[in-house]
JSON list of N, CA and C in Angstrom, two decimals:
[
{"chain": "A", "resi": 1, "resn": "UNK", "atom": "N", "xyz": [14.81, -2.10, 21.39]},
{"chain": "A", "resi": 1, "resn": "UNK", "atom": "CA", "xyz": [14.29, -2.93, 20.31]},
{"chain": "A", "resi": 1, "resn": "UNK", "atom": "C", "xyz": [12.78, -3.07, 20.47]},
{"chain": "A", "resi": 2, "resn": "UNK", "atom": "N", "xyz": [12.17, -3.68, 19.49]},
{"chain": "A", "resi": 2, "resn": "UNK", "atom": "CA", "xyz": [10.71, -3.83, 19.44]},
{"chain": "A", "resi": 2, "resn": "UNK", "atom": "C", "xyz": [9.99, -2.49, 19.47]},
{"chain": "A", "resi": 3, "resn": "UNK", "atom": "N", "xyz": [10.62, -1.48, 18.90]},
{"chain": "A", "resi": 3, "resn": "UNK", "atom": "CA", "xyz": [10.02, -0.15, 18.79]},
{"chain": "A", "resi": 3, "resn": "UNK", "atom": "C", "xyz": [9.75, 0.16, 17.32]},
{"chain": "A", "resi": 4, "resn": "UNK", "atom": "N", "xyz": [8.70, 0.93, 17.09]},
{"chain": "A", "resi": 4, "resn": "UNK", "atom": "CA", "xyz": [8.33, 1.32, 15.72]},
{"chain": "A", "resi": 4, "resn": "UNK", "atom": "C", "xyz": [9.28, 2.41, 15.24]},
{"chain": "A", "resi": 5, "resn": "UNK", "atom": "N", "xyz": [9.80, 2.23, 14.01]},
{"chain": "A", "resi": 5, "resn": "UNK", "atom": "CA", "xyz": [10.76, 3.15, 13.42]},
{"chain": "A", "resi": 5, "resn": "UNK", "atom": "C", "xyz": [10.31, 3.62, 12.05]},
{"chain": "A", "resi": 6, "resn": "UNK", "atom": "N", "xyz": [10.82, 4.77, 11.66]},
{"chain": "A", "resi": 6, "resn": "UNK", "atom": "CA", "xyz": [10.72, 5.23, 10.28]},
{"chain": "A", "resi": 6, "resn": "UNK", "atom": "C", "xyz": [12.16, 5.34, 9.79]},
{"chain": "A", "resi": 7, "resn": "UNK", "atom": "N", "xyz": [12.47, 4.70, 8.68]},
{"chain": "A", "resi": 7, "resn": "UNK", "atom": "CA", "xyz": [13.84, 4.64, 8.18]},
{"chain": "A", "resi": 7, "resn": "UNK", "atom": "C", "xyz": [13.88, 5.24, 6.79]},
{"chain": "A", "resi": 8, "resn": "UNK", "atom": "N", "xyz": [14.72, 6.26, 6.62]},
{"chain": "A", "resi": 8, "resn": "UNK", "atom": "CA", "xyz": [14.92, 6.85, 5.30]},
{"chain": "A", "resi": 8, "resn": "UNK", "atom": "C", "xyz": [16.14, 6.17, 4.69]},
{"chain": "A", "resi": 9, "resn": "UNK", "atom": "N", "xyz": [15.98, 5.70, 3.45]},
{"chain": "A", "resi": 9, "resn": "UNK", "atom": "CA", "xyz": [17.04, 4.98, 2.76]},
{"chain": "A", "resi": 9, "resn": "UNK", "atom": "C", "xyz": [17.56, 5.81, 1.59]},
{"chain": "A", "resi": 10, "resn": "UNK", "atom": "N", "xyz": [18.70, 5.38, 1.03]},
{"chain": "A", "resi": 10, "resn": "UNK", "atom": "CA", "xyz": [19.20, 6.08, -0.14]},
{"chain": "A", "resi": 10, "resn": "UNK", "atom": "C", "xyz": [18.21, 5.92, -1.29]},
{"chain": "A", "resi": 11, "resn": "UNK", "atom": "N", "xyz": [18.40, 6.68, -2.36]},
{"chain": "A", "resi": 11, "resn": "UNK", "atom": "CA", "xyz": [17.49, 6.68, -3.52]},
{"chain": "A", "resi": 11, "resn": "UNK", "atom": "C", "xyz": [16.10, 7.18, -3.13]},
{"chain": "A", "resi": 12, "resn": "UNK", "atom": "N", "xyz": [16.04, 8.00, -2.05]},
{"chain": "A", "resi": 12, "resn": "UNK", "atom": "CA", "xyz": [14.78, 8.64, -1.63]},
{"chain": "A", "resi": 12, "resn": "UNK", "atom": "C", "xyz": [13.68, 7.65, -1.29]},
{"chain": "A", "resi": 13, "resn": "UNK", "atom": "N", "xyz": [14.04, 6.53, -0.67]},
{"chain": "A", "resi": 13, "resn": "UNK", "atom": "CA", "xyz": [13.07, 5.52, -0.24]},
{"chain": "A", "resi": 13, "resn": "UNK", "atom": "C", "xyz": [12.81, 5.67, 1.25]},
{"chain": "A", "resi": 14, "resn": "UNK", "atom": "N", "xyz": [11.61, 5.23, 1.69]},
{"chain": "A", "resi": 14, "resn": "UNK", "atom": "CA", "xyz": [11.22, 5.34, 3.09]},
{"chain": "A", "resi": 14, "resn": "UNK", "atom": "C", "xyz": [10.46, 4.09, 3.49]},
{"chain": "A", "resi": 15, "resn": "UNK", "atom": "N", "xyz": [10.80, 3.54, 4.67]},
{"chain": "A", "resi": 15, "resn": "UNK", "atom": "CA", "xyz": [10.05, 2.40, 5.20]},
{"chain": "A", "resi": 15, "resn": "UNK", "atom": "C", "xyz": [9.74, 2.66, 6.66]},
{"chain": "A", "resi": 16, "resn": "UNK", "atom": "N", "xyz": [8.67, 2.03, 7.15]},
{"chain": "A", "resi": 16, "resn": "UNK", "atom": "CA", "xyz": [8.36, 2.03, 8.57]},
{"chain": "A", "resi": 16, "resn": "UNK", "atom": "C", "xyz": [8.19, 0.58, 9.00]},
{"chain": "A", "resi": 17, "resn": "UNK", "atom": "N", "xyz": [8.47, 0.31, 10.27]},
{"chain": "A", "resi": 17, "resn": "UNK", "atom": "CA", "xyz": [8.32, -1.04, 10.77]},
{"chain": "A", "resi": 17, "resn": "UNK", "atom": "C", "xyz": [8.82, -1.14, 12.20]},
{"chain": "A", "resi": 18, "resn": "UNK", "atom": "N", "xyz": [8.86, -2.37, 12.71]},
{"chain": "A", "resi": 18, "resn": "UNK", "atom": "CA", "xyz": [9.25, -2.64, 14.08]},
{"chain": "A", "resi": 18, "resn": "UNK", "atom": "C", "xyz": [10.65, -3.23, 14.11]},
{"chain": "A", "resi": 19, "resn": "UNK", "atom": "N", "xyz": [11.56, -2.60, 14.85]},
{"chain": "A", "resi": 19, "resn": "UNK", "atom": "CA", "xyz": [12.93, -3.07, 14.96]},
{"chain": "A", "resi": 19, "resn": "UNK", "atom": "C", "xyz": [12.98, -4.39, 15.72]},
{"chain": "A", "resi": 20, "resn": "UNK", "atom": "N", "xyz": [13.58, -5.40, 15.12]},
{"chain": "A", "resi": 20, "resn": "UNK", "atom": "CA", "xyz": [13.73, -6.70, 15.78]},
{"chain": "A", "resi": 20, "resn": "UNK", "atom": "C", "xyz": [15.18, -7.02, 16.12]},
{"chain": "A", "resi": 21, "resn": "UNK", "atom": "N", "xyz": [16.13, -6.40, 15.41]},
{"chain": "A", "resi": 21, "resn": "UNK", "atom": "CA", "xyz": [17.53, -6.66, 15.70]},
{"chain": "A", "resi": 21, "resn": "UNK", "atom": "C", "xyz": [18.44, -5.78, 14.87]},
{"chain": "A", "resi": 22, "resn": "UNK", "atom": "N", "xyz": [19.73, -5.74, 15.27]},
{"chain": "A", "resi": 22, "resn": "UNK", "atom": "CA", "xyz": [20.73, -4.95, 14.56]},
{"chain": "A", "resi": 22, "resn": "UNK", "atom": "C", "xyz": [22.11, -5.52, 14.87]},
{"chain": "A", "resi": 23, "resn": "UNK", "atom": "N", "xyz": [23.11, -5.07, 14.11]},
{"chain": "A", "resi": 23, "resn": "UNK", "atom": "CA", "xyz": [24.48, -5.50, 14.39]},
{"chain": "A", "resi": 23, "resn": "UNK", "atom": "C", "xyz": [25.42, -4.30, 14.38]},
{"chain": "A", "resi": 24, "resn": "UNK", "atom": "N", "xyz": [26.73, -4.57, 14.49]},
{"chain": "A", "resi": 24, "resn": "UNK", "atom": "CA", "xyz": [27.72, -3.49, 14.59]},
{"chain": "A", "resi": 24, "resn": "UNK", "atom": "C", "xyz": [27.84, -2.67, 13.31]},
{"chain": "A", "resi": 25, "resn": "UNK", "atom": "N", "xyz": [27.33, -3.17, 12.18]},
{"chain": "A", "resi": 25, "resn": "UNK", "atom": "CA", "xyz": [27.37, -2.43, 10.92]},
{"chain": "A", "resi": 25, "resn": "UNK", "atom": "C", "xyz": [26.08, -1.65, 10.68]},
{"chain": "A", "resi": 26, "resn": "UNK", "atom": "N", "xyz": [25.19, -1.64, 11.66]},
{"chain": "A", "resi": 26, "resn": "UNK", "atom": "CA", "xyz": [23.88, -0.99, 11.60]},
{"chain": "A", "resi": 26, "resn": "UNK", "atom": "C", "xyz": [22.97, -1.64, 10.57]},
{"chain": "A", "resi": 27, "resn": "UNK", "atom": "N", "xyz": [23.22, -2.92, 10.25]},
{"chain": "A", "resi": 27, "resn": "UNK", "atom": "CA", "xyz": [22.23, -3.69, 9.50]},
{"chain": "A", "resi": 27, "resn": "UNK", "atom": "C", "xyz": [21.05, -3.88, 10.44]},
{"chain": "A", "resi": 28, "resn": "UNK", "atom": "N", "xyz": [19.83, -3.69, 9.94]},
{"chain": "A", "resi": 28, "resn": "UNK", "atom": "CA", "xyz": [18.65, -3.78, 10.78]},
{"chain": "A", "resi": 28, "resn": "UNK", "atom": "C", "xyz": [17.75, -4.91, 10.32]},
{"chain": "A", "resi": 29, "resn": "UNK", "atom": "N", "xyz": [17.14, -5.61, 11.27]},
{"chain": "A", "resi": 29, "resn": "UNK", "atom": "CA", "xyz": [16.06, -6.55, 10.98]},
{"chain": "A", "resi": 29, "resn": "UNK", "atom": "C", "xyz": [14.78, -5.84, 11.39]},
{"chain": "A", "resi": 30, "resn": "UNK", "atom": "N", "xyz": [13.89, -5.64, 10.42]},
{"chain": "A", "resi": 30, "resn": "UNK", "atom": "CA", "xyz": [12.67, -4.87, 10.65]},
{"chain": "A", "resi": 30, "resn": "UNK", "atom": "C", "xyz": [11.48, -5.75, 10.27]},
{"chain": "A", "resi": 31, "resn": "UNK", "atom": "N", "xyz": [10.49, -5.84, 11.17]},
{"chain": "A", "resi": 31, "resn": "UNK", "atom": "CA", "xyz": [9.29, -6.65, 10.96]},
{"chain": "A", "resi": 31, "resn": "UNK", "atom": "C", "xyz": [8.10, -5.72, 10.70]},
{"chain": "A", "resi": 32, "resn": "UNK", "atom": "N", "xyz": [7.04, -6.29, 10.13]},
{"chain": "A", "resi": 32, "resn": "UNK", "atom": "CA", "xyz": [5.83, -5.52, 9.81]},
{"chain": "A", "resi": 32, "resn": "UNK", "atom": "C", "xyz": [6.19, -4.28, 8.98]},
{"chain": "A", "resi": 33, "resn": "UNK", "atom": "N", "xyz": [7.08, -4.47, 8.03]},
{"chain": "A", "resi": 33, "resn": "UNK", "atom": "CA", "xyz": [7.63, -3.36, 7.26]},
{"chain": "A", "resi": 33, "resn": "UNK", "atom": "C", "xyz": [6.67, -2.90, 6.17]},
{"chain": "A", "resi": 34, "resn": "UNK", "atom": "N", "xyz": [6.54, -1.58, 6.07]},
{"chain": "A", "resi": 34, "resn": "UNK", "atom": "CA", "xyz": [5.70, -0.96, 5.03]},
{"chain": "A", "resi": 34, "resn": "UNK", "atom": "C", "xyz": [6.58, 0.02, 4.27]},
{"chain": "A", "resi": 35, "resn": "UNK", "atom": "N", "xyz": [6.67, -0.15, 2.95]},
{"chain": "A", "resi": 35, "resn": "UNK", "atom": "CA", "xyz": [7.40, 0.80, 2.11]},
{"chain": "A", "resi": 35, "resn": "UNK", "atom": "C", "xyz": [6.44, 1.93, 1.75]},
{"chain": "A", "resi": 36, "resn": "UNK", "atom": "N", "xyz": [6.88, 3.16, 2.01]},
{"chain": "A", "resi": 36, "resn": "UNK", "atom": "CA", "xyz": [6.05, 4.34, 1.76]},
{"chain": "A", "resi": 36, "resn": "UNK", "atom": "C", "xyz": [6.62, 5.08, 0.56]},
{"chain": "A", "resi": 37, "resn": "UNK", "atom": "N", "xyz": [5.78, 5.25, -0.48]},
{"chain": "A", "resi": 37, "resn": "UNK", "atom": "CA", "xyz": [6.19, 5.95, -1.69]},
{"chain": "A", "resi": 37, "resn": "UNK", "atom": "C", "xyz": [5.09, 6.95, -2.04]},
{"chain": "A", "resi": 38, "resn": "UNK", "atom": "N", "xyz": [5.24, 8.19, -1.55]},
{"chain": "A", "resi": 38, "resn": "UNK", "atom": "CA", "xyz": [4.18, 9.18, -1.72]},
{"chain": "A", "resi": 38, "resn": "UNK", "atom": "C", "xyz": [2.96, 8.76, -0.92]},
{"chain": "A", "resi": 39, "resn": "UNK", "atom": "N", "xyz": [1.82, 8.58, -1.60]},
{"chain": "A", "resi": 39, "resn": "UNK", "atom": "CA", "xyz": [0.61, 8.10, -0.93]},
{"chain": "A", "resi": 39, "resn": "UNK", "atom": "C", "xyz": [0.47, 6.59, -1.00]},
{"chain": "A", "resi": 40, "resn": "UNK", "atom": "N", "xyz": [1.35, 5.92, -1.74]},
{"chain": "A", "resi": 40, "resn": "UNK", "atom": "CA", "xyz": [1.29, 4.46, -1.87]},
{"chain": "A", "resi": 40, "resn": "UNK", "atom": "C", "xyz": [2.02, 3.80, -0.71]},
{"chain": "A", "resi": 41, "resn": "UNK", "atom": "N", "xyz": [1.40, 2.76, -0.15]},
{"chain": "A", "resi": 41, "resn": "UNK", "atom": "CA", "xyz": [2.02, 1.98, 0.92]},
{"chain": "A", "resi": 41, "resn": "UNK", "atom": "C", "xyz": [1.99, 0.52, 0.52]},
{"chain": "A", "resi": 42, "resn": "UNK", "atom": "N", "xyz": [3.15, -0.15, 0.62]},
{"chain": "A", "resi": 42, "resn": "UNK", "atom": "CA", "xyz": [3.26, -1.56, 0.26]},
{"chain": "A", "resi": 42, "resn": "UNK", "atom": "C", "xyz": [3.79, -2.35, 1.45]},
{"chain": "A", "resi": 43, "resn": "UNK", "atom": "N", "xyz": [3.02, -3.34, 1.90]},
{"chain": "A", "resi": 43, "resn": "UNK", "atom": "CA", "xyz": [3.44, -4.20, 3.01]},
{"chain": "A", "resi": 43, "resn": "UNK", "atom": "C", "xyz": [4.48, -5.18, 2.48]},
{"chain": "A", "resi": 44, "resn": "UNK", "atom": "N", "xyz": [5.69, -5.17, 3.05]},
{"chain": "A", "resi": 44, "resn": "UNK", "atom": "CA", "xyz": [6.75, -6.07, 2.58]},
{"chain": "A", "resi": 44, "resn": "UNK", "atom": "C", "xyz": [7.23, -7.03, 3.66]},
{"chain": "A", "resi": 45, "resn": "UNK", "atom": "N", "xyz": [6.55, -7.07, 4.81]},
{"chain": "A", "resi": 45, "resn": "UNK", "atom": "CA", "xyz": [6.84, -8.08, 5.83]},
{"chain": "A", "resi": 45, "resn": "UNK", "atom": "C", "xyz": [8.15, -7.84, 6.57]},
{"chain": "A", "resi": 46, "resn": "UNK", "atom": "N", "xyz": [8.89, -8.94, 6.85]},
{"chain": "A", "resi": 46, "resn": "UNK", "atom": "CA", "xyz": [10.15, -8.85, 7.57]},
{"chain": "A", "resi": 46, "resn": "UNK", "atom": "C", "xyz": [11.30, -8.71, 6.58]},
{"chain": "A", "resi": 47, "resn": "UNK", "atom": "N", "xyz": [12.18, -7.74, 6.84]},
{"chain": "A", "resi": 47, "resn": "UNK", "atom": "CA", "xyz": [13.29, -7.47, 5.92]},
{"chain": "A", "resi": 47, "resn": "UNK", "atom": "C", "xyz": [14.57, -7.24, 6.71]},
{"chain": "A", "resi": 48, "resn": "UNK", "atom": "N", "xyz": [15.70, -7.42, 6.03]},
{"chain": "A", "resi": 48, "resn": "UNK", "atom": "CA", "xyz": [17.00, -7.02, 6.54]},
{"chain": "A", "resi": 48, "resn": "UNK", "atom": "C", "xyz": [17.43, -5.81, 5.70]},
{"chain": "A", "resi": 49, "resn": "UNK", "atom": "N", "xyz": [17.74, -4.72, 6.37]},
{"chain": "A", "resi": 49, "resn": "UNK", "atom": "CA", "xyz": [18.17, -3.50, 5.68]},
{"chain": "A", "resi": 49, "resn": "UNK", "atom": "C", "xyz": [19.65, -3.31, 5.96]},
{"chain": "A", "resi": 50, "resn": "UNK", "atom": "N", "xyz": [20.44, -3.24, 4.89]},
{"chain": "A", "resi": 50, "resn": "UNK", "atom": "CA", "xyz": [21.88, -3.06, 5.04]},
{"chain": "A", "resi": 50, "resn": "UNK", "atom": "C", "xyz": [22.18, -1.67, 5.59]},
{"chain": "A", "resi": 51, "resn": "UNK", "atom": "N", "xyz": [23.11, -1.62, 6.52]},
{"chain": "A", "resi": 51, "resn": "UNK", "atom": "CA", "xyz": [23.45, -0.35, 7.16]},
{"chain": "A", "resi": 51, "resn": "UNK", "atom": "C", "xyz": [23.94, 0.71, 6.20]},
{"chain": "A", "resi": 52, "resn": "UNK", "atom": "N", "xyz": [24.63, 0.31, 5.12]},
{"chain": "A", "resi": 52, "resn": "UNK", "atom": "CA", "xyz": [25.18, 1.31, 4.21]},
{"chain": "A", "resi": 52, "resn": "UNK", "atom": "C", "xyz": [24.11, 1.97, 3.34]},
{"chain": "A", "resi": 53, "resn": "UNK", "atom": "N", "xyz": [22.86, 1.48, 3.39]},
{"chain": "A", "resi": 53, "resn": "UNK", "atom": "CA", "xyz": [21.79, 2.12, 2.62]},
{"chain": "A", "resi": 53, "resn": "UNK", "atom": "C", "xyz": [20.91, 3.01, 3.49]},
{"chain": "A", "resi": 54, "resn": "UNK", "atom": "N", "xyz": [21.22, 3.10, 4.78]},
{"chain": "A", "resi": 54, "resn": "UNK", "atom": "CA", "xyz": [20.40, 3.89, 5.72]},
{"chain": "A", "resi": 54, "resn": "UNK", "atom": "C", "xyz": [20.90, 5.33, 5.78]},
{"chain": "A", "resi": 55, "resn": "UNK", "atom": "N", "xyz": [19.98, 6.27, 5.63]},
{"chain": "A", "resi": 55, "resn": "UNK", "atom": "CA", "xyz": [20.30, 7.69, 5.74]},
{"chain": "A", "resi": 55, "resn": "UNK", "atom": "C", "xyz": [19.93, 8.19, 7.14]},
{"chain": "A", "resi": 56, "resn": "UNK", "atom": "N", "xyz": [18.68, 7.94, 7.58]},
{"chain": "A", "resi": 56, "resn": "UNK", "atom": "CA", "xyz": [18.26, 8.33, 8.93]},
{"chain": "A", "resi": 56, "resn": "UNK", "atom": "C", "xyz": [17.35, 7.26, 9.52]},
{"chain": "A", "resi": 57, "resn": "UNK", "atom": "N", "xyz": [17.33, 7.22, 10.85]},
{"chain": "A", "resi": 57, "resn": "UNK", "atom": "CA", "xyz": [16.41, 6.34, 11.59]},
{"chain": "A", "resi": 57, "resn": "UNK", "atom": "C", "xyz": [15.70, 7.22, 12.61]},
{"chain": "A", "resi": 58, "resn": "UNK", "atom": "N", "xyz": [14.36, 7.16, 12.60]},
{"chain": "A", "resi": 58, "resn": "UNK", "atom": "CA", "xyz": [13.56, 7.97, 13.52]},
{"chain": "A", "resi": 58, "resn": "UNK", "atom": "C", "xyz": [12.65, 7.06, 14.33]},
{"chain": "A", "resi": 59, "resn": "UNK", "atom": "N", "xyz": [12.69, 7.19, 15.66]},
{"chain": "A", "resi": 59, "resn": "UNK", "atom": "CA", "xyz": [11.78, 6.43, 16.53]},
{"chain": "A", "resi": 59, "resn": "UNK", "atom": "C", "xyz": [10.39, 7.05, 16.45]},
{"chain": "A", "resi": 60, "resn": "UNK", "atom": "N", "xyz": [9.38, 6.22, 16.24]},
{"chain": "A", "resi": 60, "resn": "UNK", "atom": "CA", "xyz": [8.00, 6.71, 16.16]},
{"chain": "A", "resi": 60, "resn": "UNK", "atom": "C", "xyz": [7.24, 6.52, 17.46]},
{"chain": "A", "resi": 61, "resn": "UNK", "atom": "N", "xyz": [7.92, 5.99, 18.48]},
{"chain": "A", "resi": 61, "resn": "UNK", "atom": "CA", "xyz": [7.33, 5.87, 19.81]},
{"chain": "A", "resi": 61, "resn": "UNK", "atom": "C", "xyz": [8.43, 6.11, 20.83]},
{"chain": "A", "resi": 62, "resn": "UNK", "atom": "N", "xyz": [8.08, 6.48, 22.05]},
{"chain": "A", "resi": 62, "resn": "UNK", "atom": "CA", "xyz": [9.10, 6.80, 23.05]},
{"chain": "A", "resi": 62, "resn": "UNK", "atom": "C", "xyz": [10.04, 5.63, 23.32]},
{"chain": "A", "resi": 63, "resn": "UNK", "atom": "N", "xyz": [11.30, 5.97, 23.52]},
{"chain": "A", "resi": 63, "resn": "UNK", "atom": "CA", "xyz": [12.32, 4.98, 23.84]},
{"chain": "A", "resi": 63, "resn": "UNK", "atom": "C", "xyz": [12.78, 5.26, 25.26]},
{"chain": "A", "resi": 64, "resn": "UNK", "atom": "N", "xyz": [12.63, 4.27, 26.15]},
{"chain": "A", "resi": 64, "resn": "UNK", "atom": "CA", "xyz": [13.00, 4.46, 27.55]},
{"chain": "A", "resi": 64, "resn": "UNK", "atom": "C", "xyz": [14.49, 4.23, 27.76]},
{"chain": "A", "resi": 65, "resn": "UNK", "atom": "N", "xyz": [14.98, 4.74, 28.88]},
{"chain": "A", "resi": 65, "resn": "UNK", "atom": "CA", "xyz": [16.38, 4.53, 29.25]},
{"chain": "A", "resi": 65, "resn": "UNK", "atom": "C", "xyz": [16.50, 3.22, 30.00]},
{"chain": "A", "resi": 66, "resn": "UNK", "atom": "N", "xyz": [17.63, 2.54, 29.78]},
{"chain": "A", "resi": 66, "resn": "UNK", "atom": "CA", "xyz": [17.90, 1.34, 30.58]},
{"chain": "A", "resi": 66, "resn": "UNK", "atom": "C", "xyz": [18.88, 1.72, 31.68]},
{"chain": "A", "resi": 67, "resn": "UNK", "atom": "N", "xyz": [18.73, 1.14, 32.87]},
{"chain": "A", "resi": 67, "resn": "UNK", "atom": "CA", "xyz": [19.59, 1.53, 33.98]},
{"chain": "A", "resi": 67, "resn": "UNK", "atom": "C", "xyz": [20.83, 0.69, 34.06]}
]
């Protein structure tokens, strides 16, 4: 958690932000969220993204292993 992500959503939408939490349904709480639409970027703050609207999740910074 607390890692920067790029999330592709259905309807060809894309957001980037910092993961703050998730649940068993892959609903995500994302902070500092920016919606990316071509060259346009819109700051939308903290959001909850429903798991059923997520297509892919990409880490934008290294994720370490926990022991």
